[in-house]
Coordinates of C-alpha atoms in Angstrom, one line a residue:
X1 CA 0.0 0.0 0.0
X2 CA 1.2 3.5 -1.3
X3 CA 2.4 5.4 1.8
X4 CA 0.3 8.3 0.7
X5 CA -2.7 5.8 0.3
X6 CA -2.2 4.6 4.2
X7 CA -2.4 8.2 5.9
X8 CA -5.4 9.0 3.5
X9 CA -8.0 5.8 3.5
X10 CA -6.7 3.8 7.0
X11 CA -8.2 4.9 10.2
X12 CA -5.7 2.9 12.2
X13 CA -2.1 2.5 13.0
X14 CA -0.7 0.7 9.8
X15 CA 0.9 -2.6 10.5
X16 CA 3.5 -4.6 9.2
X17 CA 2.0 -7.6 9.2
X18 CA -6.8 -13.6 9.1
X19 CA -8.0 -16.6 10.2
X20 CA -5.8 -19.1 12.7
X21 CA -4.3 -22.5 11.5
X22 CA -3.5 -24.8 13.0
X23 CA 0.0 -25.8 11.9
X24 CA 2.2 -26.1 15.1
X25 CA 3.8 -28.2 16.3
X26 CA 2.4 -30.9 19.0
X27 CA 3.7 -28.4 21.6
X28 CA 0.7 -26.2 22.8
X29 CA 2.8 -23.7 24.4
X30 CA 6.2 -21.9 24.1
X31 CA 8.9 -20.0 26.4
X32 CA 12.0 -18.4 25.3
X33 CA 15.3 -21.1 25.9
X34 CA 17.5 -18.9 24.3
X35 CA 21.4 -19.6 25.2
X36 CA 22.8 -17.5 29.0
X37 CA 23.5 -13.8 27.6
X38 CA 21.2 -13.2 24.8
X39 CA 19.1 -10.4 25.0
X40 CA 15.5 -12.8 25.8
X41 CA 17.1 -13.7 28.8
X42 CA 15.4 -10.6 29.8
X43 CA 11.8 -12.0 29.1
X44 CA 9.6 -15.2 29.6
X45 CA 7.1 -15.5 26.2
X46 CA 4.1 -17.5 26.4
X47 CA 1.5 -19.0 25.2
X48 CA 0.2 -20.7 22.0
X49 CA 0.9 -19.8 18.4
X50 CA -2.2 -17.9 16.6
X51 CA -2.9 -16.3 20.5
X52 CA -1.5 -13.1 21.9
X53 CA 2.0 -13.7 23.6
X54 CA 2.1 -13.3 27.1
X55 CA 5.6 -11.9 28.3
X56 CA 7.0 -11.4 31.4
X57 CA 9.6 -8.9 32.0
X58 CA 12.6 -10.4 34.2
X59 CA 15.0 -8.0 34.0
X60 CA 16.7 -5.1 31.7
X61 CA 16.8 -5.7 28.1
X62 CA 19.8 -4.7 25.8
X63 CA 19.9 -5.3 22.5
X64 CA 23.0 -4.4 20.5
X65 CA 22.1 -6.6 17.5
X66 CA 19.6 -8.7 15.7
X67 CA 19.2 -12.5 17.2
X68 CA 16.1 -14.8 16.2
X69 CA 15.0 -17.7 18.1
X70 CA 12.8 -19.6 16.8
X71 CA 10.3 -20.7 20.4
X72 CA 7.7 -23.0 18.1
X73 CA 8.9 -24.9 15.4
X74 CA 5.8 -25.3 13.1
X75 CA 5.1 -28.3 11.2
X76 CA 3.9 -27.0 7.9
X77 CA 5.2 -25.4 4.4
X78 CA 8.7 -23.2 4.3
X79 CA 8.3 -20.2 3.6
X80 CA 10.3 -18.8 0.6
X81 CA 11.6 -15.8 -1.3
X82 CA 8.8 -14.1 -2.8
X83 CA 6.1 -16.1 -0.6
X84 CA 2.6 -14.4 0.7
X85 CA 2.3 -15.1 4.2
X86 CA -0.5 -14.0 6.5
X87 CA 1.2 -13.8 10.2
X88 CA 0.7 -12.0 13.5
X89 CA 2.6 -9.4 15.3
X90 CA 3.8 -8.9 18.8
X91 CA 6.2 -5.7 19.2
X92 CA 7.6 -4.8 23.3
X93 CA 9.6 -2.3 24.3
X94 CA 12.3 -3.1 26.7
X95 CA 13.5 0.1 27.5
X96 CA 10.1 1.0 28.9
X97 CA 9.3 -3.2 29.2
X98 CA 5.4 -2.5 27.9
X99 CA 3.8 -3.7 25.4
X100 CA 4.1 -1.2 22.1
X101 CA 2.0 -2.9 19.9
X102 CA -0.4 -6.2 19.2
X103 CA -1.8 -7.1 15.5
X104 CA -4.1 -9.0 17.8
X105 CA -6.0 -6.1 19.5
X106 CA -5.6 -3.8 16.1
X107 CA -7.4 -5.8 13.3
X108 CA -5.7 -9.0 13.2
X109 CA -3.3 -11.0 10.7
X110 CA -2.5 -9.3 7.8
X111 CA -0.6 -10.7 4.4
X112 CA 3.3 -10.1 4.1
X113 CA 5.6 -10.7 0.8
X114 CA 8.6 -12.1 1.8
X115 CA 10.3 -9.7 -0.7
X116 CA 12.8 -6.9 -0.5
X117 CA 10.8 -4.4 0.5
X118 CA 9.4 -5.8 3.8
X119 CA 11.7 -4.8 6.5
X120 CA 15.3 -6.7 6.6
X121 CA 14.7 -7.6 10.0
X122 CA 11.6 -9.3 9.6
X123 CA 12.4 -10.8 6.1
X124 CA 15.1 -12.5 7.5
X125 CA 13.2 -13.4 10.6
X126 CA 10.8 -15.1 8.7
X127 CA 12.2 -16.4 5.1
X128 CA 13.2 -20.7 5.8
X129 CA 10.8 -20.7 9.0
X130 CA 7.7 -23.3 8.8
X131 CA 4.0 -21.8 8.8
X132 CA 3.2 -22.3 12.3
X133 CA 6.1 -21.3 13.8
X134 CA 6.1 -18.6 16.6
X135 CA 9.4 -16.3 16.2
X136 CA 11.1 -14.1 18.8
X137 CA 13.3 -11.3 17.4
X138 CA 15.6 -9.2 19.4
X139 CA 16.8 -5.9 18.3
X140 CA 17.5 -2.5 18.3
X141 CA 14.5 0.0 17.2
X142 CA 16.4 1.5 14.6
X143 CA 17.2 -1.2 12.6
X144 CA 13.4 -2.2 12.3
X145 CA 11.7 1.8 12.0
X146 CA 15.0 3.6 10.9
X147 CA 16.9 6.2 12.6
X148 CA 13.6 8.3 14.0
X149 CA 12.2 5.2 15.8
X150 CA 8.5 5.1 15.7
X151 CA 7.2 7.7 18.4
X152 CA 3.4 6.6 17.2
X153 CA 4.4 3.3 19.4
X154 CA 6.4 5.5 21.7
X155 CA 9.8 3.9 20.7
X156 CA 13.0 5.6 20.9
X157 CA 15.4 5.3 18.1
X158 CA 17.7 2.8 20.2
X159 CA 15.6 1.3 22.1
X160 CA 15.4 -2.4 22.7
X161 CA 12.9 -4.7 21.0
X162 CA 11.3 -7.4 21.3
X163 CA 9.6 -8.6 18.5
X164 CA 7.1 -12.3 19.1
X165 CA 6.1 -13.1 15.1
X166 CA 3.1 -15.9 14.6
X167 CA 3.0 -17.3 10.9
X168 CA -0.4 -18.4 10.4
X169 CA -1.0 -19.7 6.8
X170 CA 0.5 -19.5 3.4
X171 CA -2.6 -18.4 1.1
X172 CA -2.6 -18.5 -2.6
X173 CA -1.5 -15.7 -4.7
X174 CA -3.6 -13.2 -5.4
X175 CA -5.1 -12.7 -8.7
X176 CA -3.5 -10.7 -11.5
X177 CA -6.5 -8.6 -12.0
X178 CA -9.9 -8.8 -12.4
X179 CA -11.7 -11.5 -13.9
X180 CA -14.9 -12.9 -14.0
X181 CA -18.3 -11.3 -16.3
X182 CA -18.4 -8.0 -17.5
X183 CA -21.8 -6.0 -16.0
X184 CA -23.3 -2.5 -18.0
X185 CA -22.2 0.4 -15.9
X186 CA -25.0 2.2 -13.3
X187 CA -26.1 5.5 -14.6
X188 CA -24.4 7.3 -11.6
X189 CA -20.7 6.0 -12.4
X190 CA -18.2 7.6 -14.0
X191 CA -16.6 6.2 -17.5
X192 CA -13.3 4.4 -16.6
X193 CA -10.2 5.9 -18.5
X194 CA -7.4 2.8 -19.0
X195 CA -4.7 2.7 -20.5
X196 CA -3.9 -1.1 -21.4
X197 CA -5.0 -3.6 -18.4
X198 CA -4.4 -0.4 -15.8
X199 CA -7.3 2.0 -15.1
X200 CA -5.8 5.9 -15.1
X201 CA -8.6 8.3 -14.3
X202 CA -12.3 8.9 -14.4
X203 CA -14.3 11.1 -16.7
X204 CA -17.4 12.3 -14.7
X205 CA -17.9 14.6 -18.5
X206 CA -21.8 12.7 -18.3
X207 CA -21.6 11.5 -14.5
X208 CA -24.9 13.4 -12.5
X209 CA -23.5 15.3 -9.2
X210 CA -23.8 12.6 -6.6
X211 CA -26.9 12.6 -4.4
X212 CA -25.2 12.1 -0.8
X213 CA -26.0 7.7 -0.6
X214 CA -23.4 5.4 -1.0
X215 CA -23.1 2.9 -3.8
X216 CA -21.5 0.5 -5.3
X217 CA -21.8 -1.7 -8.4
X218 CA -19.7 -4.4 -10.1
X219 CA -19.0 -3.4 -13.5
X220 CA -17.2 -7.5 -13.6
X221 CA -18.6 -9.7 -11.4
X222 CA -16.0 -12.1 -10.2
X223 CA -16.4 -15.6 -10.2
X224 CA -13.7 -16.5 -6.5
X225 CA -15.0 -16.6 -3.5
X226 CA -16.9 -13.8 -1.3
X227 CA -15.4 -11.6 0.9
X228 CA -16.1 -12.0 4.5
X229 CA -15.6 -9.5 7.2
X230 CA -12.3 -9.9 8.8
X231 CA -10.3 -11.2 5.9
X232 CA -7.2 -9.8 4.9
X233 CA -8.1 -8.6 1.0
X234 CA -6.2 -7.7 -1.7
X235 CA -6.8 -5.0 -4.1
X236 CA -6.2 -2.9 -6.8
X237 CA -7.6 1.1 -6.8
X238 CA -8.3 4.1 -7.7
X239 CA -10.0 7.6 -6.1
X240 CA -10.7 10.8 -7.6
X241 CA -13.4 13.0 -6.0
X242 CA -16.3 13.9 -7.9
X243 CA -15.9 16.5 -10.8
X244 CA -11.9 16.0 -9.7
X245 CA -9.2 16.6 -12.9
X246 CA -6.9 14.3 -11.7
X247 CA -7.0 10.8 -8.8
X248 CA -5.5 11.9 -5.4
X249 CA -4.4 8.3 -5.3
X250 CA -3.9 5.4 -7.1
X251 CA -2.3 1.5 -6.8
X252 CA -2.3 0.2 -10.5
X253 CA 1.1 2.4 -11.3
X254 CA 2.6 0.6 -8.6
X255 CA 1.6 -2.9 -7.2
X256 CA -1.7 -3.9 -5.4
X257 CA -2.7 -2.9 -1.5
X258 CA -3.4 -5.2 1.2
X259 CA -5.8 -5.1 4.7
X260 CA -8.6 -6.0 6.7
X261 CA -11.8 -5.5 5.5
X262 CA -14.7 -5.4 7.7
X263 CA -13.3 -4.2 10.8
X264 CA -12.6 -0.8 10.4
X265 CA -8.9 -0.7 9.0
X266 CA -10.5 1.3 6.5
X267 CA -13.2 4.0 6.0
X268 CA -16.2 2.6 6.6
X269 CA -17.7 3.1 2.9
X270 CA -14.9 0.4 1.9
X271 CA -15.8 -1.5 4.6
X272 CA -20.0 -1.5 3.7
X273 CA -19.3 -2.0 -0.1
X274 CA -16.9 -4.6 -0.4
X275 CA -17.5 -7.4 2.5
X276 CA -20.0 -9.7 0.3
X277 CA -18.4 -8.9 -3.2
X278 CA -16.7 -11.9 -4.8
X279 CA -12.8 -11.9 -5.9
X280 CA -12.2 -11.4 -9.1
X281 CA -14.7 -8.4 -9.3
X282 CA -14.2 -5.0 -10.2
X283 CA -16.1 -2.2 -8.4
X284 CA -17.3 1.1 -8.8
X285 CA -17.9 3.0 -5.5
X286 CA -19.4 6.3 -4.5
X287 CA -18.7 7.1 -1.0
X288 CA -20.3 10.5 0.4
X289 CA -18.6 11.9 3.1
X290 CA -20.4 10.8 6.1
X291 CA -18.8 7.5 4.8
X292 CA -15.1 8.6 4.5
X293 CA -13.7 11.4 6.3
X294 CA -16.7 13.6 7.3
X295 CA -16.9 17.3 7.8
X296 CA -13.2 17.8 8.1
X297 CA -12.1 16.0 4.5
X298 CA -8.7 15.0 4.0
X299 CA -7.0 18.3 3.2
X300 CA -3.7 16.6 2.3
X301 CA -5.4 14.4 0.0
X302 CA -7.1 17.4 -1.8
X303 CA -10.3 16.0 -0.5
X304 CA -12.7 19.0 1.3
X305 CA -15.5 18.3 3.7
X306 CA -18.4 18.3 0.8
X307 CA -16.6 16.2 -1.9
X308 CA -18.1 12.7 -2.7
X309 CA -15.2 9.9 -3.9
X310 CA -15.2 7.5 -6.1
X311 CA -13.2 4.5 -6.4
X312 CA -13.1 1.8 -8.8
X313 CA -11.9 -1.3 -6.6
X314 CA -10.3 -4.7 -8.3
X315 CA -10.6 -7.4 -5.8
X316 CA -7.4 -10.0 -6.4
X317 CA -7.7 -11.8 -3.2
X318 CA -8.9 -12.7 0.0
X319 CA -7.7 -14.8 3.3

């Protein structure tokens, strides 16, 4: 997802990281038995994989470097290079020894690619582990958020990490766009400009000013499977607000987005319109602003208080 995309659509704290599996192994719980001196001699981590750690703080933490340890060995498929994995995310500060942040209370599992542009620290975490593996990563703050830290989590550029990382499943890729039957556009849409396979803009030259409801409408109707609430989806998009010259924001220049649906991750016109689509669909979507960002707009987006957006939506997966 498009940096610019996350601070202008999500309504929560983006994470890196739906459903449990259950591929551990026959151990049902874990605890850290890494070797005298390593930095999670400083904690005790419990509890089963696809549940929220419980960790004890024992004592201070120091983390000069980056050590895994893998505390549940998982039983099913390695996960490789270039791999979709859904997994969960347990972040602790232990400089301050609280929890900074749980994928468990903010919207669950989401999908990772195992690529170069997921963090080093967790790519390497993760890349020849087994899906149901639970995976403890010490390190320093700055080599997982950079040199400012994160001060959304309250974390301190060197402070130490602990990082408990729960690989749930290995679903199948998503789709390379949409595909299924192709419907007659709704008389309140907006033509679709494309440019090959890619959709570039909307021309609202014969749209009729929006009338404040939300809609949707598949202009394909997929053939996969329906979206449920609380899936991790994956998508392809485009906004522009009505009468708008140009989209504030767009994913088919760049590669496809991926997040909860259903449980607020998003604004809730997203949320309404897509949970009961089928993958494989493409959607057009008017969302008034009572159904994206209210009164106040999204001034950094271009959008004001009174626009009503329009997306066109390609669903390419869901897990």
């Amino acid at each position: 997802m498009s940096r610019r995309f996350r601070s202008l659509l999500l309504l929560l704290l983006p994470v890196l990281l739906v459903g449990l599996a259950g591929c551990g192994s026959n151990s049902s719980s874990s605890s850290s038995s890494a070797s005298s001196g390593s930095a999670l001699d400083a904690v005790a981590i419990t509890g089963d994989v696809g549940t929220a750690p419980v960790v004890e703080w024992k004592g201070k933490m120091t983390a000069p470097d980056v050590q895994t340890t893998t505390l549940t060995k998982g039983d099913g498929d390695t996960v490789a290079e270039g791999d979709l994995v859904t997994a969960q995310l347990w972040i602790g500060n232990g400089f301050s020894q609280k929890e900074a942040y749980s994928s468990y209370k903010a919207g669950g599992a989401q999908q990772l690619t195992v690529n170069g542009q997921l963090s080093p620290v967790l790519h390497d975490a993760v890349k020849g582990a087994t899906i149901g593996s639970r995976i403890a990563v010490t390190t320093p703050a700055d080599k997982l958020f950079g040199e400012s830290g994160n001060a959304q989590l309250g974390i301190g550029n060197k402070d130490p990490l602990v990082i408990v990382i729960d690989l749930i499943s290995k679903p199948k890729p998503p789709l390379k766009g949409p595909e299924g039957k192709a419907q007659k556009a709704p008389s309140w849409a907006p033509k679709l400009v494309t440019k090959g396979d890619k959709v570039t803009a909307l021309d609202f030259a014969k749209t009729p000013k929006p009338d404040g409801k939300l809609r949707s409408a598949a202009l394909i109707q997929g053939t996969g499977p329906v979206v449920k609430k609380g899936q991790t989806i994956t998508v392809n998009y485009l906004g522009q607000v009505y009468d708008g010259k140009a989209p504030f924001d767009e994913s088919y220049s760049k590669s496809p987005v991926t997040f909860g649906i259903g449980q607020g991750q998003v604004i809730s016109g997203w949320d309404k319109t897509i949970v009961g689509q089928k993958v494989g669909s493409r959607l057009i979507l008017a969302i008034p602003p009572k159904e994206g960002y209210g009164k106040a707009g999204k001034p950094e987006g271009g959008i004001k208080g009174t626009d009503t957006m329009y997306f066109v939506v390609d669903i390419l997966g869901a897990n």
